Structure formats: C-alpha cells, structure tokens
CSV table of C-alpha atoms and ligand atoms in Angstrom, one decimal:
chain,number,residue,atom,x,y,z
A,1,UNK,CA,-31.8,95.6,-163.2
A,2,UNK,CA,-28.3,96.1,-164.7
A,3,UNK,CA,-27.9,95.7,-168.5
A,4,UNK,CA,-25.4,96.5,-171.3
A,5,UNK,CA,-26.8,99.4,-173.3
A,6,UNK,CA,-25.7,100.9,-176.7
A,7,UNK,CA,-24.9,104.6,-176.4
A,8,UNK,CA,-23.1,105.3,-179.7
A,9,UNK,CA,-20.3,104.1,-182.0
A,10,UNK,CA,-17.9,102.1,-179.9
A,11,UNK,CA,-19.7,103.2,-176.7
A,12,UNK,CA,-21.6,100.7,-174.7
A,13,UNK,CA,-22.3,101.0,-170.9
A,14,UNK,CA,-23.8,99.0,-168.1
A,15,UNK,CA,-26.8,101.0,-166.8
A,16,UNK,CA,-29.9,100.5,-164.6
A,17,UNK,CA,-32.9,99.8,-166.8
A,18,UNK,CA,-36.5,98.7,-165.8
A,19,UNK,CA,-36.9,95.0,-164.9
A,20,UNK,CA,-38.6,93.1,-167.7
A,21,UNK,CA,-42.0,91.6,-166.9
A,22,UNK,CA,-44.6,89.2,-168.5
A,23,UNK,CA,-46.4,91.3,-171.1
A,24,UNK,CA,-48.1,88.5,-173.1
A,25,UNK,CA,-49.3,85.0,-172.1
A,26,UNK,CA,-46.6,83.5,-174.4
A,27,UNK,CA,-43.7,85.3,-172.5
A,28,UNK,CA,-41.3,84.1,-169.9
A,29,UNK,CA,-38.7,86.0,-167.9
A,30,UNK,CA,-35.4,84.4,-167.4
A,31,UNK,CA,-32.7,85.2,-164.9
A,32,UNK,CA,-29.4,85.3,-166.9
A,33,UNK,CA,-26.5,83.3,-165.5
A,34,UNK,CA,-24.1,83.5,-168.5
A,35,UNK,CA,-24.3,85.6,-171.7
A,36,UNK,CA,-21.8,86.0,-174.5
A,37,UNK,CA,-20.5,88.8,-176.8
A,38,UNK,CA,-20.7,87.8,-180.5
A,39,UNK,CA,-19.0,89.1,-183.6
A,40,UNK,CA,-22.5,90.2,-184.7
A,41,UNK,CA,-22.6,92.6,-181.7
A,42,UNK,CA,-19.4,94.1,-183.1
A,43,UNK,CA,-21.3,95.2,-186.2
A,44,UNK,CA,-23.7,97.1,-183.9
A,45,UNK,CA,-20.6,98.5,-182.0
A,46,UNK,CA,-19.0,99.8,-185.2
A,47,UNK,CA,-21.2,100.3,-188.3
A,48,UNK,CA,-24.9,99.7,-187.6
A,49,UNK,CA,-25.5,102.8,-185.4
A,50,UNK,CA,-28.2,104.3,-187.7
A,51,UNK,CA,-30.5,101.3,-186.8
A,52,UNK,CA,-30.1,101.4,-183.0
A,53,UNK,CA,-31.6,103.8,-180.4
A,54,UNK,CA,-29.4,105.1,-177.6
A,55,UNK,CA,-30.2,102.9,-174.5
A,56,UNK,CA,-31.1,99.7,-176.4
A,57,UNK,CA,-30.1,96.6,-174.5
A,58,UNK,CA,-27.8,94.4,-176.6
A,59,UNK,CA,-27.0,90.7,-176.5
A,60,UNK,CA,-28.4,87.5,-178.0
A,61,UNK,CA,-26.4,84.6,-176.5
A,62,UNK,CA,-27.9,84.1,-173.1
A,63,UNK,CA,-28.7,81.2,-170.7
A,64,UNK,CA,-30.2,81.1,-167.2
A,65,UNK,CA,-33.0,80.0,-165.0
A,66,UNK,CA,-36.7,80.6,-165.7
A,67,UNK,CA,-38.1,83.1,-163.2
A,68,UNK,CA,-41.7,83.5,-164.3
A,69,UNK,CA,-43.9,82.2,-167.2
A,70,UNK,CA,-47.0,83.5,-168.9
A,71,UNK,CA,-50.3,81.5,-168.7
A,72,UNK,CA,-49.8,79.9,-172.2
A,73,UNK,CA,-46.2,78.7,-171.6
A,74,UNK,CA,-47.0,75.3,-170.3
A,75,UNK,CA,-43.7,73.9,-171.6
A,76,UNK,CA,-41.6,75.7,-168.9
A,77,UNK,CA,-41.7,76.2,-165.2
A,78,UNK,CA,-39.9,78.5,-162.8
A,79,UNK,CA,-36.5,77.0,-161.9
A,80,UNK,CA,-36.0,75.3,-165.4
A,81,UNK,CA,-32.5,75.7,-166.7
A,82,UNK,CA,-32.6,77.1,-170.3
A,83,UNK,CA,-30.5,78.4,-173.2
A,84,UNK,CA,-32.3,81.1,-175.3
A,85,UNK,CA,-31.8,81.0,-179.1
A,86,UNK,CA,-30.8,84.3,-180.7
A,87,UNK,CA,-33.9,84.4,-182.8
A,88,UNK,CA,-37.5,84.5,-181.6
A,89,UNK,CA,-39.7,81.8,-183.2
A,90,UNK,CA,-43.2,80.3,-182.6
A,91,UNK,CA,-42.7,76.7,-183.5
A,92,UNK,CA,-46.0,76.3,-185.3
A,93,UNK,CA,-46.0,78.3,-188.5
A,94,UNK,CA,-45.2,77.3,-192.1
A,95,UNK,CA,-41.5,78.3,-191.7
A,96,UNK,CA,-40.9,76.9,-188.3
A,97,UNK,CA,-42.4,73.6,-189.5
A,98,UNK,CA,-39.7,73.5,-192.2
A,99,UNK,CA,-36.9,74.2,-189.8
A,100,UNK,CA,-36.5,77.8,-191.0
A,101,UNK,CA,-37.0,79.4,-187.7
A,102,UNK,CA,-35.1,82.6,-188.8
A,103,UNK,CA,-38.0,83.1,-191.2
A,104,UNK,CA,-40.8,82.5,-188.5
A,105,UNK,CA,-44.0,84.0,-189.9
A,106,UNK,CA,-45.3,84.8,-186.4
A,107,UNK,CA,-42.3,87.1,-185.5
A,108,UNK,CA,-41.2,88.3,-188.9
A,109,UNK,CA,-40.4,92.1,-188.7
A,110,UNK,CA,-42.7,92.9,-191.6
A,111,UNK,CA,-42.6,96.7,-191.4
A,112,UNK,CA,-38.9,96.4,-192.1
A,113,UNK,CA,-39.2,93.6,-194.6
A,114,UNK,CA,-37.1,91.4,-192.5
A,115,UNK,CA,-37.2,87.8,-191.1
A,116,UNK,CA,-37.8,86.6,-187.6
A,117,UNK,CA,-37.2,89.0,-184.7
A,118,UNK,CA,-33.8,88.7,-183.0
A,119,UNK,CA,-32.8,89.7,-179.4
A,120,UNK,CA,-30.8,92.9,-179.1
A,121,UNK,CA,-30.4,93.5,-182.8
A,122,UNK,CA,-31.6,96.8,-184.1
A,123,UNK,CA,-34.9,98.1,-185.4
A,124,UNK,CA,-34.4,96.0,-188.5
A,125,UNK,CA,-35.0,92.9,-186.3
A,126,UNK,CA,-37.7,94.3,-184.0
A,127,UNK,CA,-35.7,96.2,-181.4
A,128,UNK,CA,-36.3,93.5,-178.8
A,129,UNK,CA,-34.3,94.1,-175.6
A,130,UNK,CA,-31.3,91.7,-175.5
A,131,UNK,CA,-29.7,89.3,-173.1
A,132,UNK,CA,-26.6,91.0,-171.9
A,133,UNK,CA,-28.6,91.8,-168.8
A,134,UNK,CA,-29.6,90.4,-165.4
A,135,UNK,CA,-33.1,89.4,-166.7
A,136,UNK,CA,-34.5,88.8,-170.2
A,137,UNK,CA,-38.1,88.8,-171.4
A,138,UNK,CA,-38.5,85.9,-173.8
A,139,UNK,CA,-41.4,86.3,-176.3
A,140,UNK,CA,-42.8,83.1,-177.8
A,141,UNK,CA,-41.2,81.3,-174.8
A,142,UNK,CA,-43.2,78.1,-175.4
A,143,UNK,CA,-40.8,77.4,-178.3
A,144,UNK,CA,-38.0,80.0,-178.0
A,145,UNK,CA,-35.9,78.0,-175.5
A,146,UNK,CA,-33.7,75.0,-175.2
A,147,UNK,CA,-34.0,73.1,-171.9
A,148,UNK,CA,-30.6,71.8,-170.6
A,149,UNK,CA,-29.9,69.5,-167.7
A,150,UNK,CA,-28.5,70.5,-164.3
A,151,UNK,CA,-25.0,69.4,-163.5
A,152,UNK,CA,-22.4,70.6,-166.1
A,153,UNK,CA,-21.3,74.2,-166.0
A,154,UNK,CA,-23.0,76.9,-168.1
A,155,UNK,CA,-20.0,76.8,-170.6
A,156,UNK,CA,-21.1,73.4,-171.7
A,157,UNK,CA,-24.4,74.7,-173.0
A,158,UNK,CA,-24.3,78.5,-173.6
A,159,UNK,CA,-23.0,78.2,-177.2
A,160,UNK,CA,-26.3,76.5,-178.1
A,161,UNK,CA,-27.7,80.0,-178.3
A,162,UNK,CA,-25.7,80.9,-181.4
A,163,UNK,CA,-22.1,79.7,-181.9
A,164,UNK,CA,-22.8,76.0,-182.2
A,165,UNK,CA,-25.9,76.1,-184.4
A,166,UNK,CA,-24.3,78.8,-186.6
A,167,UNK,CA,-21.1,76.8,-187.1
A,168,UNK,CA,-23.2,73.6,-187.5
A,169,UNK,CA,-25.4,75.2,-190.2
A,170,UNK,CA,-22.3,76.7,-191.9
A,171,UNK,CA,-20.8,73.2,-192.2
A,172,UNK,CA,-24.2,71.6,-193.3
A,173,UNK,CA,-24.7,74.3,-195.9
A,174,UNK,CA,-21.1,73.8,-197.1
A,175,UNK,CA,-22.2,70.3,-198.3
A,176,UNK,CA,-18.6,69.0,-198.1
A,177,UNK,CA,-18.5,65.5,-199.7
A,178,UNK,CA,-17.2,62.6,-197.6
A,179,UNK,CA,-13.5,62.8,-197.1
A,180,UNK,CA,-13.6,66.3,-198.8
A,181,UNK,CA,-12.0,69.6,-198.0
A,182,UNK,CA,-13.1,72.9,-196.7
A,183,UNK,CA,-11.5,76.3,-196.3
A,184,UNK,CA,-12.8,78.4,-193.4
A,185,UNK,CA,-12.2,82.1,-193.8
A,186,UNK,CA,-12.2,83.9,-190.4
A,187,UNK,CA,-11.3,82.1,-187.2
A,188,UNK,CA,-13.3,84.1,-184.7
A,189,UNK,CA,-15.7,82.1,-182.5
A,190,UNK,CA,-17.9,81.1,-185.5
A,191,UNK,CA,-15.0,80.1,-187.9
A,192,UNK,CA,-13.1,78.3,-185.0
A,193,UNK,CA,-16.2,76.2,-184.1
A,194,UNK,CA,-16.9,75.5,-187.8
A,195,UNK,CA,-13.4,74.1,-188.1
A,196,UNK,CA,-13.9,71.9,-185.0
A,197,UNK,CA,-17.2,70.5,-186.4
A,198,UNK,CA,-15.7,69.9,-189.9
A,199,UNK,CA,-12.7,68.1,-188.3
A,200,UNK,CA,-15.0,66.1,-186.1
A,201,UNK,CA,-16.8,64.9,-189.3
A,202,UNK,CA,-13.5,63.8,-190.8
A,203,UNK,CA,-13.0,66.6,-193.4
A,204,UNK,CA,-9.8,68.2,-194.4
A,205,UNK,CA,-9.8,71.7,-192.9
A,206,UNK,CA,-7.7,74.8,-193.9
A,207,UNK,CA,-8.3,77.8,-191.6
A,208,UNK,CA,-7.4,81.4,-192.6
A,209,UNK,CA,-7.1,84.5,-190.4
A,210,UNK,CA,-4.5,87.1,-189.6
A,211,UNK,CA,-4.6,86.9,-185.8
A,212,UNK,CA,-1.7,84.6,-184.5
A,213,UNK,CA,-3.6,83.2,-181.5
A,214,UNK,CA,-6.7,82.5,-183.5
A,215,UNK,CA,-4.6,80.6,-186.1
A,216,UNK,CA,-2.9,78.7,-183.2
A,217,UNK,CA,-6.1,77.6,-181.6
A,218,UNK,CA,-7.4,76.0,-184.8
A,219,UNK,CA,-4.0,74.5,-185.6
A,220,UNK,CA,-3.9,72.9,-182.2
A,221,UNK,CA,-7.3,71.2,-183.0
A,222,UNK,CA,-5.8,69.6,-186.1
A,223,UNK,CA,-6.5,72.0,-188.9
A,224,UNK,CA,-4.0,73.3,-191.5
A,225,UNK,CA,-3.8,77.1,-191.3
A,226,UNK,CA,-2.7,80.0,-193.5
A,227,UNK,CA,-1.9,83.5,-192.2
A,228,UNK,CA,-3.7,86.0,-194.5
A,229,UNK,CA,-1.1,88.7,-193.7
A,230,UNK,CA,1.5,86.4,-195.4
A,231,UNK,CA,-0.7,85.8,-198.4
A,232,UNK,CA,-2.3,89.2,-199.1
A,233,UNK,CA,-1.7,88.7,-202.9
A,234,UNK,CA,-1.7,84.9,-203.4
A,235,UNK,CA,-4.0,83.2,-200.9
A,236,UNK,CA,-6.2,81.5,-203.5
A,237,UNK,CA,-3.1,80.3,-205.4
A,238,UNK,CA,-1.5,79.0,-202.2
A,239,UNK,CA,-4.7,77.1,-201.4
A,240,UNK,CA,-4.9,75.7,-205.0
A,241,UNK,CA,-1.4,74.4,-204.6
A,242,UNK,CA,-2.5,72.5,-201.5
A,243,UNK,CA,-5.5,71.0,-203.2
A,244,UNK,CA,-4.4,69.4,-206.4
A,245,UNK,CA,-4.5,72.7,-208.3
A,246,UNK,CA,-8.2,72.7,-208.0
A,247,UNK,CA,-9.3,74.4,-204.8
A,248,UNK,CA,-11.4,73.0,-201.9
A,249,UNK,CA,-14.8,71.4,-202.3
A,250,UNK,CA,-16.3,74.2,-200.1
A,251,UNK,CA,-15.5,77.5,-198.5
A,252,UNK,CA,-17.1,78.8,-195.3
A,253,UNK,CA,-17.0,82.6,-195.0
A,254,UNK,CA,-17.1,83.4,-191.3
A,255,UNK,CA,-15.9,87.0,-191.7
A,256,UNK,CA,-18.8,89.1,-193.0
A,257,UNK,CA,-19.2,92.8,-193.6
A,258,UNK,CA,-16.2,94.1,-191.8
A,259,UNK,CA,-13.5,92.2,-193.6
A,260,UNK,CA,-9.9,93.3,-193.4
A,261,UNK,CA,-8.5,94.1,-196.8
A,262,UNK,CA,-11.5,96.2,-198.2
A,263,UNK,CA,-10.2,99.8,-198.0
A,264,UNK,CA,-12.8,101.4,-200.3
A,265,UNK,CA,-15.8,99.9,-198.5
A,266,UNK,CA,-14.2,100.6,-195.1
A,267,UNK,CA,-14.1,104.3,-196.0
A,268,UNK,CA,-17.8,104.2,-197.0
A,269,UNK,CA,-18.6,102.6,-193.7
A,270,UNK,CA,-16.8,105.3,-191.9
A,271,UNK,CA,-18.5,108.0,-194.0
A,272,UNK,CA,-22.0,106.7,-193.1
A,273,UNK,CA,-20.9,107.0,-189.4
A,274,UNK,CA,-20.5,110.7,-189.9
A,275,UNK,CA,-24.0,111.3,-191.4
A,276,UNK,CA,-27.2,111.9,-189.4
A,277,UNK,CA,-28.9,108.6,-188.6
A,278,UNK,CA,-31.9,109.2,-190.8
A,279,UNK,CA,-29.7,109.9,-193.9
A,280,UNK,CA,-27.1,107.2,-193.1
A,281,UNK,CA,-29.9,104.6,-192.5
A,282,UNK,CA,-31.5,105.3,-195.9
A,283,UNK,CA,-28.1,105.2,-197.6
A,284,UNK,CA,-27.1,101.9,-196.0
A,285,UNK,CA,-30.4,100.3,-197.1
A,286,UNK,CA,-29.8,101.3,-200.7
A,287,UNK,CA,-26.0,101.3,-201.1
A,288,UNK,CA,-23.3,98.7,-201.1
A,289,UNK,CA,-21.7,99.1,-197.7
A,290,UNK,CA,-20.2,95.6,-197.2
A,291,UNK,CA,-16.5,95.0,-197.0
A,292,UNK,CA,-16.5,92.1,-199.4
A,293,UNK,CA,-12.9,90.9,-199.3
A,294,UNK,CA,-13.6,87.6,-197.7
A,295,UNK,CA,-16.5,86.8,-200.0
A,296,UNK,CA,-14.4,87.7,-203.1
A,297,UNK,CA,-11.7,85.4,-201.7
A,298,UNK,CA,-14.2,82.6,-201.3
A,299,UNK,CA,-15.3,82.9,-205.0
A,300,UNK,CA,-11.7,82.7,-206.1
A,301,UNK,CA,-10.7,79.9,-203.7
A,302,UNK,CA,-13.6,77.4,-204.1
A,303,UNK,CA,-13.2,74.7,-206.7
A,304,UNK,CA,-15.4,74.7,-209.8
A,305,UNK,CA,-18.8,73.3,-208.9
A,306,UNK,CA,-18.1,73.7,-205.2
A,307,UNK,CA,-20.1,75.4,-202.5
A,308,UNK,CA,-19.7,78.6,-200.6
A,309,UNK,CA,-21.5,78.8,-197.3
A,310,UNK,CA,-21.8,82.3,-195.8
A,311,UNK,CA,-22.2,82.5,-192.1
A,312,UNK,CA,-20.6,86.0,-191.9
A,313,UNK,CA,-23.3,88.7,-191.9
A,314,UNK,CA,-23.7,91.0,-194.8
A,315,UNK,CA,-26.0,94.0,-195.0
A,316,UNK,CA,-25.6,96.0,-198.3
A,317,UNK,CA,-28.2,96.3,-201.0
A,318,UNK,CA,-26.0,97.1,-204.0
A,319,UNK,CA,-22.9,95.1,-203.5
A,320,UNK,CA,-21.1,94.5,-206.8
A,321,UNK,CA,-20.4,90.8,-207.3
A,322,UNK,CA,-18.4,89.0,-210.0
A,323,UNK,CA,-21.4,87.3,-211.5
A,324,UNK,CA,-19.3,86.1,-214.5
A,325,UNK,CA,-17.0,84.1,-212.3
A,326,UNK,CA,-19.8,82.8,-210.0
A,327,UNK,CA,-21.8,81.6,-213.0
A,328,UNK,CA,-18.9,80.2,-215.0
A,329,UNK,CA,-17.4,78.3,-212.0
A,330,UNK,CA,-20.9,76.9,-211.3
A,331,UNK,CA,-20.7,77.9,-207.6
A,332,UNK,CA,-23.4,76.8,-205.2
A,333,UNK,CA,-24.2,79.6,-202.7
A,334,UNK,CA,-25.9,79.1,-199.4
A,335,UNK,CA,-26.3,81.5,-196.5
A,336,UNK,CA,-28.4,82.9,-193.7
A,337,UNK,CA,-28.8,83.4,-190.0
A,338,UNK,CA,-28.7,80.0,-188.3
A,339,UNK,CA,-32.0,78.2,-187.6
A,340,UNK,CA,-31.1,77.4,-184.0
A,341,UNK,CA,-33.8,75.0,-183.0
A,342,UNK,CA,-33.4,73.0,-186.2
A,343,UNK,CA,-29.9,71.8,-185.2
A,344,UNK,CA,-30.1,71.5,-181.4
A,345,UNK,CA,-31.0,67.8,-181.4
A,346,UNK,CA,-28.1,66.9,-183.6
A,347,UNK,CA,-25.6,68.9,-181.5
A,348,UNK,CA,-26.8,68.0,-178.0
A,349,UNK,CA,-25.2,64.5,-178.0
A,350,UNK,CA,-21.8,66.1,-178.6
A,351,UNK,CA,-22.3,68.1,-175.4
A,352,UNK,CA,-23.5,65.3,-173.3
A,353,UNK,CA,-21.0,62.6,-174.2
A,354,UNK,CA,-17.5,63.9,-173.4
A,355,UNK,CA,-16.6,67.2,-175.0
A,356,UNK,CA,-15.3,66.4,-178.5
A,357,UNK,CA,-15.7,70.1,-179.6
A,358,UNK,CA,-13.9,71.5,-176.6
A,359,UNK,CA,-16.7,73.8,-175.5
A,360,UNK,CA,-15.7,74.0,-171.9
A,361,UNK,CA,-12.3,75.5,-172.8
A,362,UNK,CA,-13.6,77.6,-175.7
A,363,UNK,CA,-14.0,80.9,-173.9
A,364,UNK,CA,-10.9,83.0,-173.4
A,365,UNK,CA,-12.5,85.6,-171.0
A,366,UNK,CA,-15.1,85.4,-168.2
A,367,UNK,CA,-16.1,88.9,-166.9
A,368,UNK,CA,-18.7,90.2,-164.6
A,369,UNK,CA,-21.5,92.0,-166.5
A,370,UNK,CA,-20.2,95.4,-165.2
A,371,UNK,CA,-17.0,94.8,-167.2
A,372,UNK,CA,-18.8,94.2,-170.5
A,373,UNK,CA,-17.6,97.5,-172.0
A,374,UNK,CA,-14.0,96.2,-171.6
A,375,UNK,CA,-15.1,92.9,-173.1
A,376,UNK,CA,-16.4,94.6,-176.2
A,377,UNK,CA,-13.2,96.5,-176.6
A,378,UNK,CA,-10.7,93.6,-176.2
A,379,UNK,CA,-12.9,91.4,-178.5
A,380,UNK,CA,-13.1,94.0,-181.2
A,381,UNK,CA,-9.4,95.0,-181.0
A,382,UNK,CA,-8.4,91.3,-180.6
A,383,UNK,CA,-6.3,92.2,-177.6
A,384,UNK,CA,-5.3,90.1,-174.6
A,385,UNK,CA,-5.9,86.9,-176.7
A,386,UNK,CA,-9.7,87.6,-176.7
A,387,UNK,CA,-11.6,85.1,-178.9
A,388,UNK,CA,-14.8,84.5,-176.9
A,389,UNK,CA,-15.9,86.6,-174.0
A,390,UNK,CA,-18.5,85.4,-171.5
A,391,UNK,CA,-20.3,87.7,-169.1
A,392,UNK,CA,-21.7,86.7,-165.8
A,393,UNK,CA,-24.5,89.0,-164.5
B,1,NAD,N1,-25.2,83.4,-189.6
B,1,NAD,C1,-25.5,83.6,-188.3
B,1,NAD,O1,-26.5,83.2,-187.8
B,1,NAD,C2,-24.4,84.2,-187.5
B,1,NAD,C3,-24.4,84.0,-186.1
B,1,NAD,C4,-23.3,84.6,-185.4
B,1,NAD,C5,-22.3,85.3,-186.1
B,1,NAD,N2,-22.4,85.5,-187.4
B,1,NAD,C6,-21.4,86.3,-188.1
B,1,NAD,O2,-20.2,85.5,-188.3
B,1,NAD,C7,-19.1,86.4,-188.4
B,1,NAD,C8,-18.0,86.0,-187.5
B,1,NAD,O3,-18.4,86.1,-186.2
B,1,NAD,P1,-17.4,85.9,-184.9
B,1,NAD,O4,-18.2,85.9,-183.7
B,1,NAD,O5,-16.6,84.6,-185.2
B,1,NAD,O6,-16.6,87.3,-185.0
B,1,NAD,P2,-15.1,87.8,-185.2
B,1,NAD,O7,-15.4,89.2,-185.7
B,1,NAD,O8,-14.3,87.6,-184.0
B,1,NAD,O9,-14.5,86.9,-186.4
B,1,NAD,C9,-14.1,87.4,-187.7
B,1,NAD,C10,-12.7,86.9,-187.9
B,1,NAD,O10,-12.4,87.2,-189.3
B,1,NAD,C11,-11.0,87.6,-189.4
B,1,NAD,N3,-10.9,88.3,-190.7
B,1,NAD,C12,-11.1,89.6,-191.0
B,1,NAD,N4,-11.0,89.8,-192.3
B,1,NAD,C13,-10.6,88.6,-192.9
B,1,NAD,C14,-10.3,88.2,-194.2
B,1,NAD,N5,-10.4,89.1,-195.2
B,1,NAD,N6,-10.0,86.9,-194.4
B,1,NAD,C15,-10.0,86.0,-193.4
B,1,NAD,N7,-10.3,86.3,-192.1
B,1,NAD,C16,-10.6,87.6,-191.9
B,1,NAD,C17,-10.8,88.4,-188.2
B,1,NAD,O11,-9.5,88.5,-187.9
B,1,NAD,C18,-11.6,87.6,-187.1
B,1,NAD,O12,-10.8,86.7,-186.5
B,1,NAD,C19,-19.7,87.8,-188.2
B,1,NAD,O13,-19.9,88.5,-189.4
B,1,NAD,C20,-20.9,87.6,-187.5
B,1,NAD,O14,-21.9,88.6,-187.6
B,1,NAD,C21,-23.4,85.0,-188.1
B,2,ZN,ZN1,-24.2,85.8,-181.8
B,3,ZN,ZN1,-42.8,80.4,-186.5
C-alpha cells in the first residue's frame, strides 16, 4: 500500500510499504477514506526525530471502512463506517472504566514509562504504524473505533479522531463558569475548535495568534481576537484591560512545545537536532526542551483562582516554571492527551443536528495522499491559508 513515512527532519515521503494484516484476534484492518495532518505531527516533523525510525508511518486522525476483523472483534463487521481515535484503548481496564482512555492499562507503553499507545507517534508511544496510509491495522479494535452513520461526507465525522474531543476536553478542563470568559492561546485547528465550542456554550472568548487568517476565522465565528505580533510586550495587560482588570476565568493553551517567542529554547531544540539520535534522545528525556512562551503567557493572563487548561503538547523533563506565581495566584492546572471515547457521545449530537461547529467547512485543504509532503510543508509554514489539511488516500 501507499503510506506517508518519516525520513528525517522536515522530510516525509509517500512510499510503498507492506499491507497491514490481522495479527491478533482483537485487530481490525480499516481502508482509509480520509485522514488529517495534526499540529502534533509537526512536532515529529521538526523536533522529535530522536524518537522516530526512518520509514515509520505517521498519522493519527483517520476514518474509513472496515475491511477485515479478528475473531474477537464482534462489535464490527466488514463494511462498517468508522472513525479511529488517535489513542489505542481496550475499554475494559481500570483507566478506561473511568474515562481515562489515554492511560489505558492494557496498551500503556510501560518500557518507556508512558500512557496508552498512540497511532503513528514515536517509540515513546509504542511505534504503532499510523493512519496517513491506504490501510490501517487497528489494535484493540473492539473498542478503538467510533461507528458513524452512512450519508454525510467524511468531513462531518473525521474530526472525532482528535480535533473535536481534544478541543472539547480543553474546554471541559478549563472549567469556565456560566457566563464566564476564556482566552484561547493558539488558533490552529485545536484552538480554533476550542473557541467554537466555548462560544457554542455561551462563554466570552478571546483568541490569540499571530497568523492573520487564523485570527480572521475565529473572529468570523464571534470571538474577540488579539494579534500577538501587536502585543509582544503587553498581551496580558491588554487582556486584563478587557476583563475588569482581573484577567479571564480560564486560559486554554493550544500552542505547546514549539511556541513562537521562545528564542533560547528554540536554539536548544535546534541543537538537539544536530546530535546523534541516541545522545539527543537521552538529553531530551532529561532536559527542558520546551518553548514555554505560551504557557508563561497563560500563567500571567489567567485571573487569580482561575484555571489553565493545557491542550498543547509539552515534552521536557526539566522545564523551569514560575512556581511562586502559580502558587500565589492559586491557579488550577489541568492537562493531558484527550480521552477520545469519553467525549464522543456528548459531541455526536452536534454533528447530527445541523452543523453548529462548522465542521464541514473547517478544512482549508483536501489533497490526495501522494501530495501529503506538500500538506506538511504548507501547514507548518502556514502558507496558502493552510489551517487544516485533509488527505484522501
Ligand atoms: N492534548 C491532545 O490530545 C492534543 C491533540 C491534538 C493536538 N494537540 C496539540 O495542540 C497544539 C496545537 O495543535 P494544532 O493542530 O492546532 O497545531 P498548530 O501548530 O497549527 O497550532 C498552533 C498555533 O499556535 C500559534 N502560536 C505559536 N506561538 C504562539 C504564542 N506564543 N501565543 C499564541 N499563539 C501561538 C501558531 O501560530 C499556530 O496557529 C499542538 O501542540 C498539538 O500537539 C494536543
Ligand atoms: Zn492530532
Ligand atoms: Zn483500557
């Protein structure tokens, strides 16, 4: 089959790789019809090289049609239309029972000390071949799927794999009081969708980014926006002025480890890119490699006693944090990979009854799988208005 493979920093290619097959009775094989590129893939593209092997298949936002099932997957039949969550979870362990599917005890990557296995996401998360491919082997398929009805186009449902549950969890974790306010840092797909969900719930939303078309998309949905490039020195002050001098009830960080405005850490990330993988990997596991600009902004912006909800992914082990301020302001801090299956039942009605979140017009680009390398490039460089790129194998 054809699949998008990682070859090196900023080098991905579509190659012929072996077709996946049923390896365990709990597997299914899905023929992919639509699959997306995520901001999390950009971390692999740019900084996480030491944890990937050349030739690894990337991608974790797929949907398609069940081709084949293992003997224990009685919940699915060939021909079923399914979205595949980005994490692999069993549905019957202690963690899955609590809606903490990203901590699934059946698929936890214990030799790396990490949570549930993820599709297409480095050795840290199990090195499971990903979904930017014609076919995908789905482990724990009896639970690792979301069945969706025939009829509406793929774009109605594909974001259930990641964008929708991640943005939903970010808003849930933000714990915004009724009629309260939230600042969303970063207006990529995750921040954009988090704004839409918070607006849908009736909150006051202020979005921050530095890419004009991303600001415009969110403004058009009814959010107030601030351009970071016009507020490099006074963003928190400007937001306090807009919020009774106090700051918003909550801040969602939808930026993560590659934030603009962190020159020192950016140099450290580039340096690890020059070291041999074995050395860089060890260093990254022990050092502070995150560009923390957005997180530091969140700490400054949020009101005293408010909540910061981190959706952006961080990866350093020794990141210096202003504990004095976090403690003194009594900030509540919540974070993590999204527990996809936990939120699906709450999101589904918004996809079936009209399209209040605007998912059908959310993608800016639809490319054939063979053009995926260009998709990565325009998404990373924010060229050609790229916000969300869908691939069609
Ligand atoms: N928690 C989860 O389960 C989960 C799931 C998907 C994605 N993510 C993470 O969410 C983050 C966003 O993903 P995305 O797909 O929206 O990608 P993205 O890279 O397109 O979005 C990041 C946005 O942040 C903006 N930005 C950069 N620095 C900023 C700063 N200092 N202040 C404000 N904005 C800034 C960029 O211009 C960009 O628009 C990534 O870190 C990704 O890994 C987490
Ligand atoms: Zn994703
Ligand atoms: Zn489990």
